[in-house]
């Protein structure tokens, strides 16, 4: 048998945990359900970036721009701003496609760049998109500038409103809990796509161009198309995540798409293990939850130890966070769950 | 005529590395291109498989003009190169390298390659960068064979290998040719190349200075003096 009983039981347990999780979190406070939702959004972003950085080996420091494109696409097509209220299943694909188009826009002129040079250009690209969003309020008001777009529609299917409180089957479903299940379904689909990509013909081509572009082209791989595909696919996941972010928040502004966010997503990919889907998921979960947990523990801890607040919790949170990153890079340079190839590369097992 | 180049020129900026050479390879032939360092052998080979653009000249493969076709289109047509310095994917395993070799055909069975290179079968799970130089060369050749080439371009397969391994690699090249693959071999080791090939071209500072059957070239006094390290009596 390919799948023994153990695997089935394990899968069932994980599934049961994931289904029960939001209710357990809601017990601690709805804020925790929201944090879980954001963690899933970050998993989506990190998996999208992993295609570009981990699979194809193209360092992209402006990834958040695609998140912004998806978010603004949703916001402008489903808010009072233009008085457009298209249904979400129409806008999400539009947002993902638009983000993919922006991915091509970034990929095409940077085809010959690698490493540091590519990083600089992508970083600039991310800033350009943000600055455009900030300034596209004049002469024609498209993005509403720094004020952002408010009153964005939540997801809605025939009166089933994702933002509203509801009692179903005797269970109380708050807005965030409904979004949780939607996000969970989307992220599972994206994980499956990523796992299949890795062992596909196209995944092999990405691996080849990451290792040696000239040899790859000599083996018949169209390096230009394969790279552009990586940019476009990675970007489309970012766009999808952006659309859902927009709907969940009901308000977006350019401030949500700053460079630090790009760096955060890159950190998730690198910390978890570039190129390894499970590693990237772990990285995204850690970097989303740990700062929140610290936020909730540092303050009471200081009160208990010193009787007063010695250091601003925000400062200590970033301090621990930075320290953790440095330690991981020192002791596990290939990430917490490294991909087989990175392990060989960075841990000297090839020597 | 399987491959025909006429007036082929390659420039690097202002430098003419290949100065309008004529070269032809017939179906089933094993032809070698010999010459000293910097004579333009590798540039010629790279221009043929389109890794670098040619400035002028005609380039035909099976009667089709390939002077402007993209690099990645050629392996599908059966024109495959084993690059100088092997160009294997060092971080990937032997198996993974061969799988990428099959890319142009949309997949393929590595079994025939393992049959010809038992050493690679033993090391199929091993990372390519940890193989010995000779094994890496075998892998580079096996990976190219995954594309089922009609014309195989080999760039200095003997480079950096111990004499015993060089003999082994040349034996492999002879075997591939015997199976009907046409080969254009670029070599600095003129004697070995001429002993293996049917015809040869001698290249000197970007131009072809001599051509003929391998036997004639082996006995040519100029070749003996310049490339075989023998003084003329």
Coordinates of C-alpha atoms in Angstrom, one line a residue:
Chain A
X1 CA 0.0 0.0 0.0
X2 CA 1.2 3.4 -0.8
X3 CA -0.6 5.2 2.0
X4 CA -0.6 3.1 5.2
X5 CA -3.2 3.6 7.9
X6 CA -0.7 5.8 9.9
X7 CA -0.6 8.4 7.2
X8 CA -4.4 8.5 7.0
X9 CA -4.8 8.9 10.8
X10 CA -2.1 11.6 10.8
X11 CA -3.9 13.5 8.0
X12 CA -7.2 13.2 9.8
X13 CA -5.7 14.5 13.0
X14 CA -4.1 17.5 11.2
X15 CA -7.4 18.2 9.4
X16 CA -9.4 18.0 12.6
X17 CA -7.0 20.4 14.3
X18 CA -7.1 22.9 11.5
X19 CA -10.9 22.8 11.5
X20 CA -11.2 23.2 15.3
X21 CA -8.4 25.8 15.5
X22 CA -10.4 29.0 14.9
X23 CA -12.9 28.1 17.7
X24 CA -10.0 27.4 20.1
X25 CA -8.4 30.7 19.1
X26 CA -11.8 32.6 19.4
X27 CA -11.9 31.4 23.0
X28 CA -8.7 33.3 23.6
X29 CA -10.0 36.3 21.7
X30 CA -11.1 37.1 18.2
X31 CA -7.9 39.0 17.7
X32 CA -6.1 35.6 17.7
X33 CA -8.3 34.4 14.8
X34 CA -7.3 37.5 12.9
X35 CA -3.7 36.8 13.6
X36 CA -4.2 33.3 12.3
X37 CA -5.8 34.7 9.2
X38 CA -2.8 37.0 8.6
X39 CA -0.5 34.1 9.2
X40 CA -2.3 32.2 6.3
X41 CA -2.0 35.3 4.1
X42 CA 1.7 35.4 4.8
X43 CA 2.0 31.7 3.9
X44 CA 0.4 32.5 0.6
X45 CA 2.8 35.4 0.0
X46 CA 5.8 33.3 1.1
X47 CA 4.8 30.4 -1.1
X48 CA 4.4 32.8 -4.1
X49 CA 7.8 34.4 -3.4
X50 CA 9.3 30.9 -3.0
X51 CA 8.6 30.2 -6.6
X52 CA 10.7 33.2 -7.7
X53 CA 13.4 33.0 -5.0
X54 CA 13.5 29.4 -4.0
X55 CA 12.7 27.5 -7.2
X56 CA 14.1 29.8 -9.9
X57 CA 16.8 31.5 -7.8
X58 CA 15.8 35.0 -8.6
X59 CA 16.1 37.3 -5.6
X60 CA 13.1 39.6 -5.5
X61 CA 13.0 42.4 -2.9
X62 CA 9.9 44.1 -4.3
X63 CA 7.5 41.2 -4.0
X64 CA 5.0 43.2 -1.9
X65 CA 4.2 45.3 -5.0
X66 CA 2.2 42.3 -6.3
X67 CA 0.3 42.1 -3.1
X68 CA -0.4 45.8 -3.5
X69 CA -1.6 45.3 -7.1
X70 CA -4.0 42.5 -6.0
X71 CA -5.2 44.5 -3.0
X72 CA -5.9 47.7 -5.0
X73 CA -7.5 45.7 -7.8
X74 CA -10.0 44.4 -5.3
X75 CA -10.4 47.7 -3.5
X76 CA -11.1 49.7 -6.6
X77 CA -13.5 47.2 -8.1
X78 CA -15.5 46.6 -4.9
X79 CA -15.9 49.8 -2.9
X80 CA -17.8 53.0 -2.9
X81 CA -14.6 54.7 -4.3
X82 CA -15.7 54.1 -7.9
X83 CA -19.1 52.8 -6.8
X84 CA -18.2 49.5 -8.3
X85 CA -19.3 46.4 -6.5
X86 CA -18.2 43.4 -8.6
X87 CA -18.5 39.9 -6.9
X88 CA -15.2 38.6 -5.4
X89 CA -15.0 35.5 -7.6
X90 CA -14.7 37.9 -10.6
X91 CA -12.2 40.3 -9.0
X92 CA -9.8 37.8 -7.4
X93 CA -8.9 36.2 -10.8
X94 CA -8.6 39.7 -12.2
X95 CA -6.3 40.8 -9.4
X96 CA -4.2 37.6 -9.8
X97 CA -3.9 38.1 -13.5
X98 CA -3.1 41.8 -13.1
X99 CA -0.4 40.9 -10.6
X100 CA 1.0 38.3 -13.1
X101 CA 1.1 41.0 -15.7
X102 CA 3.1 43.2 -13.3
X103 CA 5.3 40.2 -12.7
X104 CA 6.1 40.1 -16.5
X105 CA 6.6 43.9 -16.4
X106 CA 9.3 43.4 -13.8
X107 CA 10.7 40.2 -15.3
X108 CA 11.1 41.4 -18.9
X109 CA 13.7 44.1 -18.4
X110 CA 15.6 42.2 -15.7
X111 CA 16.1 38.9 -17.6
X112 CA 19.8 39.4 -17.8
X113 CA 20.3 40.4 -14.1
X114 CA 21.1 38.1 -11.3
X115 CA 21.9 38.2 -7.6
X116 CA 22.6 41.7 -6.1
X117 CA 21.7 43.6 -9.3
X118 CA 18.4 41.9 -9.6
X119 CA 17.7 42.6 -5.9
X120 CA 18.4 46.3 -6.4
X121 CA 16.1 46.6 -9.4
X122 CA 13.2 44.6 -7.8
X123 CA 13.6 46.7 -4.7
X124 CA 13.2 49.8 -6.8
X125 CA 10.2 48.3 -8.5
X126 CA 8.4 47.7 -5.2
X127 CA 9.0 51.3 -4.3
X128 CA 7.8 52.6 -7.6
X129 CA 4.5 50.8 -7.2
X130 CA 4.0 52.1 -3.7
X131 CA 4.9 55.7 -4.7
X132 CA 2.5 55.4 -7.7
X133 CA -0.3 54.3 -5.3
X134 CA 0.5 57.2 -3.1
X135 CA 0.3 59.8 -5.9
X136 CA -2.3 58.5 -8.3
X137 CA -4.9 60.8 -6.7
X138 CA -4.2 63.7 -9.1
X139 CA -5.1 64.8 -11.7
X140 CA -7.6 61.9 -11.9
X141 CA -8.3 60.3 -8.5
X142 CA -7.6 56.6 -9.0
X143 CA -6.1 55.4 -5.8
X144 CA -7.2 58.1 -3.4
X145 CA -3.5 58.7 -2.5
X146 CA -2.3 58.3 1.1
X147 CA -5.8 58.4 2.4
X148 CA -6.3 54.9 1.0
X149 CA -9.6 53.2 0.0
X150 CA -12.2 52.6 2.6
X151 CA -15.5 50.7 2.8
X152 CA -14.2 47.8 0.7
X153 CA -16.8 45.1 0.2
X154 CA -16.4 41.9 2.2
X155 CA -16.7 38.6 0.3
X156 CA -20.4 37.9 -0.3
X157 CA -22.2 35.0 -1.9
X158 CA -25.9 35.4 -2.3
X159 CA -26.5 37.0 1.1
X160 CA -23.9 34.8 2.8
X161 CA -21.7 37.6 4.1
X162 CA -18.2 36.8 5.3
X163 CA -18.1 39.9 7.5
X164 CA -21.2 39.1 9.5
X165 CA -21.8 37.2 12.6
X166 CA -23.8 34.1 12.1
X167 CA -25.0 31.0 13.9
X168 CA -24.8 27.8 11.9
X169 CA -25.5 24.3 13.2
X170 CA -25.5 25.7 16.7
X171 CA -22.0 27.1 16.3
X172 CA -21.2 30.8 16.3
X173 CA -19.3 31.9 13.2
X174 CA -17.7 35.4 13.5
X175 CA -16.4 37.1 10.4
X176 CA -12.8 36.2 10.9
X177 CA -13.7 32.5 11.5
X178 CA -15.5 32.4 8.1
X179 CA -12.5 34.0 6.4
X180 CA -10.3 31.5 8.2
X181 CA -12.0 28.6 6.4
X182 CA -11.9 30.4 3.1
X183 CA -8.2 31.2 3.5
X184 CA -7.5 27.6 4.7
X185 CA -9.1 26.2 1.5
X186 CA -7.1 28.6 -0.7
X187 CA -3.8 28.0 1.0
X188 CA -4.3 24.2 0.8
X189 CA -4.9 24.6 -3.0
X190 CA -1.8 26.7 -3.3
X191 CA 0.3 24.3 -1.3
X192 CA -0.8 21.4 -3.6
X193 CA 0.0 23.5 -6.6
X194 CA 3.5 24.3 -5.2
X195 CA 4.3 20.7 -4.4
X196 CA 3.2 19.6 -7.9
X197 CA 5.2 22.4 -9.5
X198 CA 8.4 21.3 -7.7
X199 CA 8.4 17.9 -9.3
X200 CA 7.1 19.0 -12.7
X201 CA 8.9 19.6 -15.9
X202 CA 8.7 23.3 -15.3
X203 CA 10.1 22.9 -11.8
X204 CA 13.0 21.0 -13.2
X205 CA 13.6 23.8 -15.7
X206 CA 13.6 26.3 -12.8
X207 CA 16.1 24.2 -10.9
X208 CA 18.3 24.1 -14.0
X209 CA 18.4 27.8 -14.6
X210 CA 19.0 28.4 -10.9
X211 CA 22.1 26.2 -11.1
X212 CA 23.5 27.2 -14.4
X213 CA 21.7 29.2 -17.0
X214 CA 24.0 28.5 -19.9
X215 CA 24.0 24.8 -19.4
X216 CA 20.2 25.0 -19.0
X217 CA 19.8 26.7 -22.4
X218 CA 22.2 24.2 -23.9
X219 CA 19.8 21.5 -22.7
X220 CA 16.9 23.0 -24.6
X221 CA 15.4 25.1 -21.9
X222 CA 13.9 28.4 -23.0
X223 CA 15.4 30.4 -20.2
X224 CA 13.6 33.6 -21.0
X225 CA 10.1 32.1 -20.9
X226 CA 10.9 29.9 -17.9
X227 CA 12.1 32.9 -15.9
X228 CA 9.1 35.1 -17.0
X229 CA 6.8 32.3 -15.9
X230 CA 8.4 32.2 -12.5
X231 CA 7.9 35.9 -12.1
X232 CA 4.3 35.8 -13.3
X233 CA 3.3 32.8 -11.2
X234 CA 4.9 34.1 -8.1
X235 CA 3.2 37.4 -8.6
X236 CA -0.2 35.9 -9.2
X237 CA -0.2 34.3 -5.8
X238 CA 0.8 37.6 -4.3
X239 CA -2.1 39.2 -6.2
X240 CA -4.5 36.6 -4.9
X241 CA -3.4 37.2 -1.3
X242 CA -3.7 41.0 -1.8
X243 CA -7.3 40.7 -2.9
X244 CA -8.2 38.7 0.2
X245 CA -6.3 41.1 2.4
X246 CA -8.4 44.0 1.0
X247 CA -11.7 42.2 1.6
X248 CA -10.7 41.2 5.2
X249 CA -9.4 44.7 6.2
X250 CA -12.1 46.7 4.4
X251 CA -9.6 49.5 4.2
X252 CA -6.2 49.7 2.5
X253 CA -3.6 52.4 2.0
X254 CA -0.1 52.5 0.5
X255 CA 1.3 52.2 4.0
X256 CA 0.5 48.5 4.1
X257 CA 2.9 47.9 1.2
X258 CA 6.2 49.2 2.4
X259 CA 9.6 47.8 1.9
X260 CA 9.7 46.2 5.4
X261 CA 6.8 44.0 4.3
X262 CA 8.8 42.7 1.3
X263 CA 11.7 42.1 3.6
X264 CA 9.4 40.2 6.0
X265 CA 8.3 37.8 3.3
X266 CA 11.9 37.3 2.1
X267 CA 12.8 36.5 5.7
X268 CA 10.0 34.0 6.0
X269 CA 11.3 32.2 2.9
X270 CA 14.9 32.3 3.9
X271 CA 14.3 31.4 7.6
X272 CA 12.1 28.5 6.8
X273 CA 14.2 27.1 4.0
X274 CA 14.3 28.4 0.5
X275 CA 12.9 26.0 -2.1
X276 CA 11.2 23.8 0.5
X277 CA 7.5 24.2 0.5
X278 CA 7.1 23.0 4.1
X279 CA 10.0 25.0 5.3
X280 CA 8.6 28.2 3.8
X281 CA 5.2 27.5 5.5
X282 CA 7.0 27.0 8.8
X283 CA 8.9 30.3 8.3
X284 CA 5.7 32.2 7.6
X285 CA 4.0 30.7 10.6
X286 CA 6.9 31.5 12.9
X287 CA 7.4 35.1 11.8
X288 CA 3.7 35.8 12.0
X289 CA 3.0 34.2 15.3
X290 CA 6.1 34.7 17.4
X291 CA 6.1 38.6 17.3
X292 CA 2.4 38.4 18.3
X293 CA 3.1 36.0 21.1
X294 CA 5.9 38.3 22.3
X295 CA 3.6 41.2 22.1
X296 CA 1.3 39.5 24.6
X297 CA 3.9 38.1 26.9
X298 CA 6.6 40.8 27.2
X299 CA 4.5 43.3 29.1
X300 CA 3.1 41.0 31.8
X301 CA 6.6 39.4 32.1
X302 CA 8.2 42.8 32.8
X303 CA 5.5 43.7 35.3
X304 CA 6.1 40.4 37.1
X305 CA 9.8 40.7 37.1
X306 CA 10.5 44.3 37.8
X307 CA 7.1 45.6 38.8
X308 CA 7.2 48.2 36.0
X309 CA 7.9 48.5 32.2
X310 CA 11.6 48.9 31.8
X311 CA 11.8 48.6 28.0
X312 CA 9.1 49.4 25.5
X313 CA 7.5 46.1 24.5
X314 CA 7.7 47.0 20.8
X315 CA 11.5 47.5 21.2
X316 CA 12.0 44.3 23.0
X317 CA 9.9 42.4 20.5
X318 CA 12.0 43.6 17.6
X319 CA 15.2 42.9 19.6
X320 CA 14.3 39.3 20.2
X321 CA 13.0 38.9 16.7
X322 CA 16.3 40.2 15.2
X323 CA 18.3 38.1 17.6
X324 CA 16.4 35.0 16.5
X325 CA 17.0 35.7 12.9
X326 CA 20.7 36.1 13.4
X327 CA 20.9 32.9 15.4
X328 CA 19.1 30.9 12.8
X329 CA 21.4 32.2 10.0
X330 CA 24.4 31.3 12.1
X331 CA 23.4 27.8 13.0
X332 CA 21.0 26.8 10.2
X333 CA 22.1 28.9 7.2
X334 CA 20.0 26.9 4.8
X335 CA 16.9 27.5 6.9
X336 CA 15.0 25.6 9.5
X337 CA 13.7 23.0 7.0
X338 CA 16.1 23.3 4.2
X339 CA 15.5 21.9 0.7
X340 CA 17.8 19.0 -0.3
X341 CA 19.6 21.1 -2.8
X342 CA 20.2 24.1 -0.5
X343 CA 21.4 21.8 2.2
X344 CA 24.1 20.5 -0.1
X345 CA 25.0 24.0 -1.2
X346 CA 25.1 25.8 2.2
X347 CA 26.1 23.1 4.6
X348 CA 29.0 21.9 2.6
X349 CA 27.7 18.4 2.1
X350 CA 28.8 18.6 -1.5
X351 CA 32.5 19.1 -0.6
Chain B
X1 CA 25.7 17.5 -45.4
X2 CA 24.6 17.5 -41.8
X3 CA 26.3 20.7 -40.7
X4 CA 27.7 23.4 -42.9
X5 CA 29.3 26.7 -42.0
X6 CA 30.6 29.1 -44.5
X7 CA 32.3 32.4 -43.8
X8 CA 31.5 32.1 -40.2
X9 CA 32.7 35.1 -38.1
X10 CA 32.6 35.7 -34.4
X11 CA 33.5 39.0 -32.8
X12 CA 34.0 40.0 -29.2
X13 CA 33.7 43.7 -29.3
X14 CA 36.4 44.8 -31.8
X15 CA 38.2 41.5 -31.7
X16 CA 37.6 39.0 -34.5
X17 CA 37.9 35.6 -32.8
X18 CA 36.7 33.6 -35.7
X19 CA 37.6 35.1 -39.1
X20 CA 35.3 33.7 -41.7
X21 CA 35.8 29.9 -41.6
X22 CA 34.3 27.2 -43.7
X23 CA 33.5 23.9 -42.1
X24 CA 31.4 21.0 -43.0
X25 CA 30.4 17.7 -41.2
X26 CA 28.7 14.8 -43.1
X27 CA 26.2 12.5 -41.5
X28 CA 27.9 9.7 -39.6
X29 CA 31.3 11.4 -39.5
X30 CA 33.6 12.0 -36.6
X31 CA 35.4 15.3 -37.4
X32 CA 37.8 17.1 -35.1
X33 CA 38.8 20.7 -34.8
X34 CA 42.3 21.1 -33.3
X35 CA 44.4 24.1 -32.5
X36 CA 46.3 25.9 -29.8
X37 CA 44.8 27.8 -26.9
X38 CA 42.9 30.9 -28.1
X39 CA 42.7 29.8 -31.8
X40 CA 39.0 30.2 -31.8
X41 CA 37.9 26.6 -31.5
X42 CA 35.4 27.0 -28.6
X43 CA 34.1 30.2 -30.1
X44 CA 33.4 28.3 -33.3
X45 CA 31.6 25.6 -31.4
X46 CA 29.6 28.1 -29.4
X47 CA 28.6 30.0 -32.5
X48 CA 27.4 26.7 -34.1
X49 CA 25.1 26.0 -31.2
X50 CA 24.1 29.6 -30.9
X51 CA 25.4 30.2 -27.4
X52 CA 27.1 33.3 -28.9
X53 CA 25.9 35.2 -32.0
X54 CA 27.9 34.9 -35.2
X55 CA 28.6 38.2 -36.9
X56 CA 28.6 37.0 -40.4
X57 CA 28.4 33.8 -42.4
X58 CA 26.1 31.0 -43.2
X59 CA 25.2 28.3 -40.8
X60 CA 23.1 25.3 -42.0
X61 CA 22.0 22.2 -40.1
X62 CA 20.3 19.5 -42.1
X63 CA 19.7 22.1 -44.8
X64 CA 18.0 24.5 -42.5
X65 CA 19.4 28.0 -41.7
X66 CA 20.1 28.1 -38.0
X67 CA 22.2 31.3 -37.9
X68 CA 19.4 33.1 -36.0
X69 CA 17.5 30.3 -34.2
X70 CA 17.5 30.5 -30.4
X71 CA 19.9 28.3 -28.4
X72 CA 17.2 26.3 -26.8
X73 CA 15.6 25.3 -30.1
X74 CA 18.6 23.3 -31.2
X75 CA 18.6 20.3 -28.8
X76 CA 15.1 19.5 -30.0
X77 CA 16.5 19.3 -33.5
X78 CA 19.2 16.9 -32.4
X79 CA 22.1 19.4 -32.2
X80 CA 23.5 19.1 -28.7
X81 CA 26.7 20.5 -27.2
X82 CA 28.7 19.2 -24.3
X83 CA 30.2 22.5 -23.1
X84 CA 33.8 23.1 -22.1
X85 CA 34.2 22.5 -18.4
X86 CA 31.3 20.1 -18.6
X87 CA 28.6 22.5 -17.4
X88 CA 26.9 19.9 -15.3
X89 CA 24.5 21.0 -12.5
X90 CA 26.8 20.5 -9.6
X91 CA 24.3 20.7 -6.8
X92 CA 21.9 18.2 -8.4
X93 CA 22.3 14.5 -8.3
X94 CA 23.3 12.3 -11.3
X95 CA 19.7 11.3 -11.7
X96 CA 18.4 14.9 -11.7
X97 CA 21.1 15.9 -14.2
X98 CA 19.9 13.2 -16.6
X99 CA 16.3 14.2 -16.1
X100 CA 17.1 17.8 -17.2
X101 CA 18.9 16.3 -20.2
X102 CA 15.6 14.7 -21.2
X103 CA 13.9 18.1 -21.0
X104 CA 14.0 18.8 -24.7
X105 CA 12.2 15.6 -25.5
X106 CA 9.7 16.0 -22.7
X107 CA 11.2 13.2 -20.7
X108 CA 13.1 10.1 -21.3
X109 CA 14.5 6.9 -19.8
X110 CA 18.0 7.1 -18.4
X111 CA 18.4 3.4 -18.6
X112 CA 20.5 3.3 -21.9
X113 CA 22.8 5.9 -20.4
X114 CA 23.3 3.8 -17.2
X115 CA 24.0 0.8 -19.4
X116 CA 26.8 2.6 -21.2
X117 CA 28.1 4.3 -18.1
X118 CA 27.7 1.7 -15.2
X119 CA 29.7 4.1 -13.0
X120 CA 26.9 6.7 -13.3
X121 CA 24.3 4.0 -12.3
X122 CA 26.3 3.3 -9.1
X123 CA 26.3 7.0 -8.3
X124 CA 22.8 7.9 -9.5
X125 CA 21.9 9.4 -6.1
X126 CA 25.2 11.2 -5.6
X127 CA 25.5 15.0 -6.0
X128 CA 27.2 15.7 -9.4
X129 CA 29.7 18.1 -7.8
X130 CA 31.2 15.3 -5.7
X131 CA 32.0 13.1 -8.7
X132 CA 35.6 12.8 -10.0
X133 CA 36.5 14.8 -13.1
X134 CA 36.2 11.9 -15.4
X135 CA 32.8 10.9 -14.0
X136 CA 31.6 14.5 -14.4
X137 CA 32.7 14.4 -18.0
X138 CA 30.8 11.1 -18.4
X139 CA 27.8 12.7 -16.8
X140 CA 28.0 15.6 -19.2
X141 CA 28.1 13.3 -22.2
X142 CA 25.4 11.1 -20.8
X143 CA 23.2 14.1 -20.2
X144 CA 23.7 15.2 -23.8
X145 CA 22.8 11.7 -25.0
X146 CA 19.5 11.9 -23.2
X147 CA 18.5 14.3 -26.0
X148 CA 19.2 11.6 -28.6
X149 CA 21.4 13.8 -30.6
X150 CA 22.1 13.5 -34.3
X151 CA 25.1 15.8 -34.1
X152 CA 27.0 16.0 -30.9
X153 CA 29.4 18.9 -30.3
X154 CA 32.1 18.0 -27.8
X155 CA 34.3 20.8 -26.4
X156 CA 37.6 19.5 -25.0
X157 CA 36.4 16.4 -23.2
X158 CA 39.9 15.6 -22.2
X159 CA 40.4 18.9 -20.3
X160 CA 41.9 18.4 -16.8
X161 CA 41.7 14.6 -16.8
X162 CA 44.3 12.1 -16.0
X163 CA 45.8 10.3 -19.0
X164 CA 44.0 7.0 -18.1
X165 CA 40.7 8.8 -17.9
X166 CA 41.3 10.6 -21.1
X167 CA 41.8 7.3 -22.9
X168 CA 38.5 6.1 -21.3
X169 CA 36.6 9.2 -22.4
X170 CA 37.9 8.8 -25.9
X171 CA 36.9 5.2 -25.9
X172 CA 33.4 6.4 -25.0
X173 CA 33.4 9.0 -27.8
X174 CA 34.4 6.3 -30.3
X175 CA 31.6 4.1 -29.1
X176 CA 29.0 6.9 -29.5
X177 CA 30.2 7.5 -33.0
X178 CA 30.0 3.8 -33.7
X179 CA 26.3 3.9 -32.7
X180 CA 25.7 6.4 -35.5
X181 CA 25.9 9.8 -33.8
X182 CA 27.8 12.4 -35.8
X183 CA 30.4 14.1 -33.7
X184 CA 32.3 17.3 -34.0
X185 CA 35.1 17.2 -31.5
X186 CA 37.2 20.2 -30.4
X187 CA 40.5 19.2 -28.8
X188 CA 43.8 20.5 -27.8
X189 CA 45.1 17.0 -27.6
X190 CA 45.7 16.8 -31.3
X191 CA 47.2 13.3 -31.5
X192 CA 44.4 11.6 -29.7
X193 CA 41.8 13.6 -31.6
X194 CA 43.4 12.8 -35.0
X195 CA 43.7 9.1 -34.1
X196 CA 40.0 9.0 -33.4
X197 CA 38.6 11.2 -36.1
X198 CA 38.1 10.6 -39.8
X199 CA 38.8 14.1 -40.8
X200 CA 40.2 17.2 -39.1
X201 CA 40.5 20.9 -39.3
X202 CA 43.4 22.8 -37.9
X203 CA 42.6 26.2 -36.5
X204 CA 45.1 29.0 -35.9
X205 CA 44.3 32.5 -34.7
X206 CA 40.7 32.5 -35.9
X207 CA 41.2 30.9 -39.3
X208 CA 41.4 27.3 -40.6
X209 CA 44.8 26.8 -41.9
X210 CA 44.7 23.1 -42.8
X211 CA 42.2 20.5 -43.4
X212 CA 42.3 16.9 -44.6
X213 CA 41.8 13.3 -43.5
X214 CA 43.0 12.5 -40.1
X215 CA 45.7 10.3 -41.5
X216 CA 47.2 13.0 -43.7
X217 CA 47.1 15.5 -40.9
X218 CA 48.9 13.1 -38.5
X219 CA 51.7 12.9 -41.0
X220 CA 51.8 16.5 -42.0
X221 CA 55.1 18.0 -41.0
X222 CA 53.6 21.4 -39.9
X223 CA 51.0 19.6 -37.7
X224 CA 53.7 17.4 -36.3
X225 CA 55.8 20.3 -35.4
X226 CA 53.2 22.6 -34.0
X227 CA 50.7 20.3 -32.3
X228 CA 52.3 16.9 -31.9
X229 CA 55.4 18.2 -30.3
X230 CA 57.8 16.6 -32.7
X231 CA 60.7 18.4 -34.3
X232 CA 61.0 17.9 -38.1
X233 CA 64.0 15.8 -39.0

